[in-house]
């Protein structure tokens, strides 16, 4: 099943975004040149500014499990308000360096979350994520990762294989606009079974939504048109069993 055109990276005032879910959804529906089938809200979770660092597991679980529950409830309410006008997904963006110490707790704290974007994942982190990918109850992906810069010592082929084996999706991000047709990463990526997502990382400027159409066109041009990730809960332990590639 092809999920249609989705923008999976939007922040709201729940974390550091300026626009409410409704404002973001309206702005997507207002786009003239394309029809967006689904909007993913991807607020930063597990990093609410606190005056002190959360250092023990019980405290981490107590504070952030409640936060995640409130967040999921808020996004679900919006999903109901918008009915079948547009799909609304409940994603999360997680900062790897800030959370890697508590990483093993995270898969059990994602009830109701449809996908997770991890940001600032270094190579050691990606290896760790890949090993744990099957413990996650939903798809996980790399947010706005410039692989040549983040993994300068690792060949593209090895990066792409790591993503493919663990079924970690790769986000095509507004941060890299305009996308370069000659970027060597995009000659390697389509050769493997790696799913992709489109993300504008919307914070305080809705003009970034104009990037959805060129990013989508770029993905299709690069042969990634049938590889868009479909957010949503999945059975645990299923990550290692590849599901058939989605047909266009
Ligand atoms: Zn980010
Ligand atoms: Zn973001």
Short mmCIF file of C-alpha atoms and ligand atoms in Angstrom, two decimals:
data_model
loop_
_atom_site.label_atom_id
_atom_site.label_comp_id
_atom_site.label_asym_id
_atom_site.label_seq_id
_atom_site.Cartn_x
_atom_site.Cartn_y
_atom_site.Cartn_z
CA UNK A 1 0.00 0.00 0.00
CA UNK A 2 1.36 3.38 -0.94
CA UNK A 3 0.77 5.85 1.90
CA UNK A 4 0.61 8.82 -0.50
CA UNK A 5 2.53 12.03 0.08
CA UNK A 6 3.35 12.48 3.76
CA UNK A 7 5.30 15.12 5.63
CA UNK A 8 6.48 13.44 8.80
CA UNK A 9 8.45 16.20 10.48
CA UNK A 10 6.47 18.98 12.17
CA UNK A 11 6.83 20.53 15.61
CA UNK A 12 4.07 22.14 17.66
CA UNK A 13 4.09 24.15 20.90
CA UNK A 14 4.22 20.81 22.72
CA UNK A 15 7.96 21.10 22.12
CA UNK A 16 9.59 23.91 20.17
CA UNK A 17 7.18 24.56 17.31
CA UNK A 18 5.23 27.78 16.85
CA UNK A 19 2.08 26.44 15.18
CA UNK A 20 -0.65 24.23 16.57
CA UNK A 21 -1.53 20.91 14.99
CA UNK A 22 -4.63 22.47 13.42
CA UNK A 23 -2.62 25.34 11.92
CA UNK A 24 -0.09 22.91 10.51
CA UNK A 25 -2.80 20.69 9.04
CA UNK A 26 -4.59 23.67 7.48
CA UNK A 27 -1.35 24.85 5.91
CA UNK A 28 -0.86 21.42 4.35
CA UNK A 29 -4.41 21.38 3.01
CA UNK A 30 -3.83 24.85 1.54
CA UNK A 31 -0.92 23.70 -0.61
CA UNK A 32 -1.96 24.20 -4.20
CA UNK A 33 0.58 22.19 -6.13
CA UNK A 34 0.20 18.86 -4.32
CA UNK A 35 -2.24 16.86 -2.27
CA UNK A 36 -0.72 15.79 1.02
CA UNK A 37 -2.29 12.57 2.30
CA UNK A 38 -0.89 12.69 5.81
CA UNK A 39 0.83 14.95 8.30
CA UNK A 40 3.13 13.61 10.97
CA UNK A 41 3.51 15.53 14.20
CA UNK A 42 6.99 14.82 15.52
CA UNK A 43 7.53 16.79 18.67
CA UNK A 44 10.68 16.33 20.70
CA UNK A 45 10.01 13.81 23.44
CA UNK A 46 12.07 12.84 26.46
CA UNK A 47 13.86 16.14 26.73
CA UNK A 48 11.46 18.55 28.40
CA UNK A 49 13.60 21.33 29.76
CA UNK A 50 14.08 20.58 33.43
CA UNK A 51 16.23 22.49 35.82
CA UNK A 52 18.14 19.37 36.66
CA UNK A 53 19.29 16.41 34.68
CA UNK A 54 17.30 13.20 34.94
CA UNK A 55 19.86 10.66 35.97
CA UNK A 56 17.99 7.63 37.21
CA UNK A 57 15.73 5.26 35.35
CA UNK A 58 12.72 5.51 37.60
CA UNK A 59 12.66 9.27 37.40
CA UNK A 60 13.11 9.16 33.65
CA UNK A 61 10.19 6.78 33.30
CA UNK A 62 7.99 8.70 35.67
CA UNK A 63 8.49 12.10 34.05
CA UNK A 64 8.59 11.12 30.44
CA UNK A 65 5.96 8.37 30.36
CA UNK A 66 3.40 10.92 31.54
CA UNK A 67 4.65 13.45 29.02
CA UNK A 68 4.35 10.93 26.18
CA UNK A 69 0.82 10.00 27.25
CA UNK A 70 -0.30 13.63 27.21
CA UNK A 71 1.28 14.14 23.85
CA UNK A 72 -0.36 11.08 22.30
CA UNK A 73 -3.73 12.18 23.67
CA UNK A 74 -3.30 15.63 22.13
CA UNK A 75 -2.40 14.28 18.69
CA UNK A 76 -5.21 11.71 18.82
CA UNK A 77 -7.74 14.42 19.59
CA UNK A 78 -6.54 16.32 16.52
CA UNK A 79 -6.80 13.14 14.46
CA UNK A 80 -10.41 12.86 15.45
CA UNK A 81 -11.15 16.52 14.76
CA UNK A 82 -9.82 16.19 11.23
CA UNK A 83 -11.51 12.90 10.49
CA UNK A 84 -10.89 11.68 6.97
CA UNK A 85 -9.91 15.09 5.55
CA UNK A 86 -6.28 14.16 6.10
CA UNK A 87 -4.43 11.51 8.10
CA UNK A 88 -2.58 12.64 11.20
CA UNK A 89 0.26 10.53 12.52
CA UNK A 90 1.68 10.73 15.98
CA UNK A 91 5.45 10.69 15.67
CA UNK A 92 8.26 11.70 17.98
CA UNK A 93 11.72 13.11 17.53
CA UNK A 94 14.31 11.89 20.00
CA UNK A 95 17.69 13.44 20.53
CA UNK A 96 20.18 10.60 20.58
CA UNK A 97 23.05 12.18 22.58
CA UNK A 98 20.66 13.37 25.31
CA UNK A 99 18.88 10.03 25.64
CA UNK A 100 21.38 7.35 24.79
CA UNK A 101 22.02 6.63 28.48
CA UNK A 102 18.35 5.68 28.93
CA UNK A 103 17.97 4.22 25.49
CA UNK A 104 16.88 0.77 26.57
CA UNK A 105 13.82 2.21 28.33
CA UNK A 106 12.52 4.03 25.27
CA UNK A 107 10.86 1.22 23.25
CA UNK A 108 8.48 0.55 26.16
CA UNK A 109 7.53 4.22 26.45
CA UNK A 110 6.13 4.63 22.95
CA UNK A 111 2.55 3.49 23.37
CA UNK A 112 0.49 5.24 20.69
CA UNK A 113 3.51 6.57 18.79
CA UNK A 114 3.44 5.82 15.04
CA UNK A 115 7.13 6.42 14.24
CA UNK A 116 10.26 7.85 15.81
CA UNK A 117 12.85 10.13 14.23
CA UNK A 118 16.22 9.96 15.94
CA UNK A 119 18.44 12.99 15.52
CA UNK A 120 22.19 13.50 15.89
CA UNK A 121 22.94 9.79 15.86
CA UNK A 122 26.66 9.11 15.59
CA UNK A 123 28.04 5.89 14.15
CA UNK A 124 28.25 4.14 17.53
CA UNK A 125 24.67 5.21 18.15
CA UNK A 126 23.50 3.96 14.78
CA UNK A 127 25.03 0.57 15.49
CA UNK A 128 23.25 0.49 18.84
CA UNK A 129 19.97 1.58 17.28
CA UNK A 130 20.29 -1.03 14.57
CA UNK A 131 20.78 -3.78 17.14
CA UNK A 132 17.71 -2.67 19.07
CA UNK A 133 15.49 -1.79 16.11
CA UNK A 134 13.29 -4.84 16.47
CA UNK A 135 12.37 -3.86 20.01
CA UNK A 136 10.57 -0.77 18.76
CA UNK A 137 6.79 -0.91 18.39
CA UNK A 138 6.84 1.37 15.32
CA UNK A 139 9.14 2.36 12.45
CA UNK A 140 12.25 4.30 13.43
CA UNK A 141 14.27 6.59 11.19
CA UNK A 142 17.18 8.96 10.99
CA UNK A 143 16.18 12.63 11.09
CA UNK A 144 17.92 15.15 8.82
CA UNK A 145 21.14 13.13 8.63
CA UNK A 146 23.82 14.32 6.25
CA UNK A 147 25.54 10.95 6.12
CA UNK A 148 28.79 12.24 4.59
CA UNK A 149 29.18 14.62 7.48
CA UNK A 150 27.82 12.48 10.31
CA UNK A 151 29.63 9.29 9.30
CA UNK A 152 32.71 10.61 7.51
CA UNK A 153 34.71 7.45 8.05
CA UNK A 154 32.02 4.99 7.00
CA UNK A 155 31.46 4.11 3.35
CA UNK A 156 27.98 4.87 2.06
CA UNK A 157 27.51 1.25 1.22
CA UNK A 158 28.02 0.22 4.83
CA UNK A 159 25.65 2.90 6.09
CA UNK A 160 22.95 1.88 3.68
CA UNK A 161 23.32 -1.81 4.56
CA UNK A 162 23.05 -0.99 8.25
CA UNK A 163 19.83 0.93 7.63
CA UNK A 164 18.43 -1.79 5.38
CA UNK A 165 19.18 -4.68 7.73
CA UNK A 166 17.68 -2.91 10.72
CA UNK A 167 14.82 -1.41 8.71
CA UNK A 168 15.69 2.09 9.81
CA UNK A 169 14.21 4.61 7.42
CA UNK A 170 16.01 7.65 6.08
CA UNK A 171 14.48 11.12 6.11
CA UNK A 172 14.83 13.39 3.10
CA UNK A 173 14.89 16.75 4.81
CA UNK A 174 14.19 20.38 3.97
CA UNK A 175 17.51 21.05 5.61
CA UNK A 176 19.20 19.79 2.44
CA UNK A 177 17.20 21.83 -0.03
CA UNK A 178 17.94 22.24 -2.83
CA UNK A 179 18.67 18.53 -3.15
CA UNK A 180 21.59 17.64 -5.35
CA UNK A 181 20.90 15.15 -8.11
CA UNK A 182 24.58 14.24 -8.17
CA UNK A 183 24.85 13.48 -4.46
CA UNK A 184 26.55 10.06 -4.37
CA UNK A 185 24.37 9.03 -1.39
CA UNK A 186 21.36 9.01 -3.71
CA UNK A 187 22.99 6.63 -6.12
CA UNK A 188 23.63 4.13 -3.31
CA UNK A 189 20.42 4.52 -1.28
CA UNK A 190 17.92 3.33 -3.92
CA UNK A 191 19.88 0.13 -4.49
CA UNK A 192 18.94 -1.22 -1.08
CA UNK A 193 15.75 -1.89 0.78
CA UNK A 194 15.75 1.30 2.79
CA UNK A 195 12.50 3.14 3.26
CA UNK A 196 12.41 6.91 3.15
CA UNK A 197 10.33 9.74 4.55
CA UNK A 198 9.91 13.39 3.69
CA UNK A 199 10.29 15.94 6.45
CA UNK A 200 10.21 19.71 6.56
CA UNK A 201 11.17 20.02 10.24
CA UNK A 202 8.53 22.74 10.61
CA UNK A 203 9.17 25.01 13.59
CA UNK A 204 8.20 28.65 13.16
CA UNK A 205 7.95 29.10 9.41
CA UNK A 206 5.27 27.36 7.39
CA UNK A 207 6.95 28.33 4.12
CA UNK A 208 9.05 25.20 4.48
CA UNK A 209 5.97 23.23 3.39
CA UNK A 210 6.75 24.36 -0.15
CA UNK A 211 9.65 21.92 -0.03
CA UNK A 212 7.37 18.89 0.16
CA UNK A 213 6.64 18.84 -3.54
CA UNK A 214 10.25 19.13 -4.79
CA UNK A 215 11.41 16.62 -2.16
CA UNK A 216 8.74 14.18 -3.27
CA UNK A 217 9.64 14.70 -6.93
CA UNK A 218 13.29 14.17 -6.12
CA UNK A 219 12.55 10.91 -4.30
CA UNK A 220 10.52 9.61 -7.23
CA UNK A 221 13.24 10.67 -9.70
CA UNK A 222 15.80 8.77 -7.64
CA UNK A 223 13.75 5.58 -7.75
CA UNK A 224 12.50 5.87 -4.19
CA UNK A 225 8.85 6.40 -5.10
CA UNK A 226 7.76 2.99 -3.84
CA UNK A 227 9.81 3.17 -0.65
CA UNK A 228 7.95 5.67 1.49
CA UNK A 229 7.53 4.47 5.03
CA UNK A 230 3.99 3.92 6.30
CA UNK A 231 3.83 5.01 9.96
CA UNK A 232 1.88 3.00 12.47
CA UNK A 233 2.29 0.41 15.17
CA UNK A 234 3.82 -2.89 14.20
CA UNK A 235 4.19 -6.18 15.98
CA UNK A 236 7.32 -6.34 18.06
CA UNK A 237 10.02 -8.59 16.80
CA UNK A 238 8.77 -8.14 13.26
CA UNK A 239 11.51 -5.68 12.38
CA UNK A 240 13.85 -8.37 11.19
CA UNK A 241 11.28 -9.90 8.88
CA UNK A 242 11.22 -7.74 5.79
CA UNK A 243 7.74 -6.94 4.62
CA UNK A 244 7.29 -6.80 0.87
CA UNK A 245 8.23 -3.44 -0.60
CA UNK A 246 5.20 -1.25 -0.92
CA UNK A 247 3.89 -1.02 -4.43
CA UNK A 248 3.24 2.29 -6.07
ZN1 LIG B 1 15.73 17.81 14.77
ZN1 LIG B 2 12.73 18.36 14.29
#
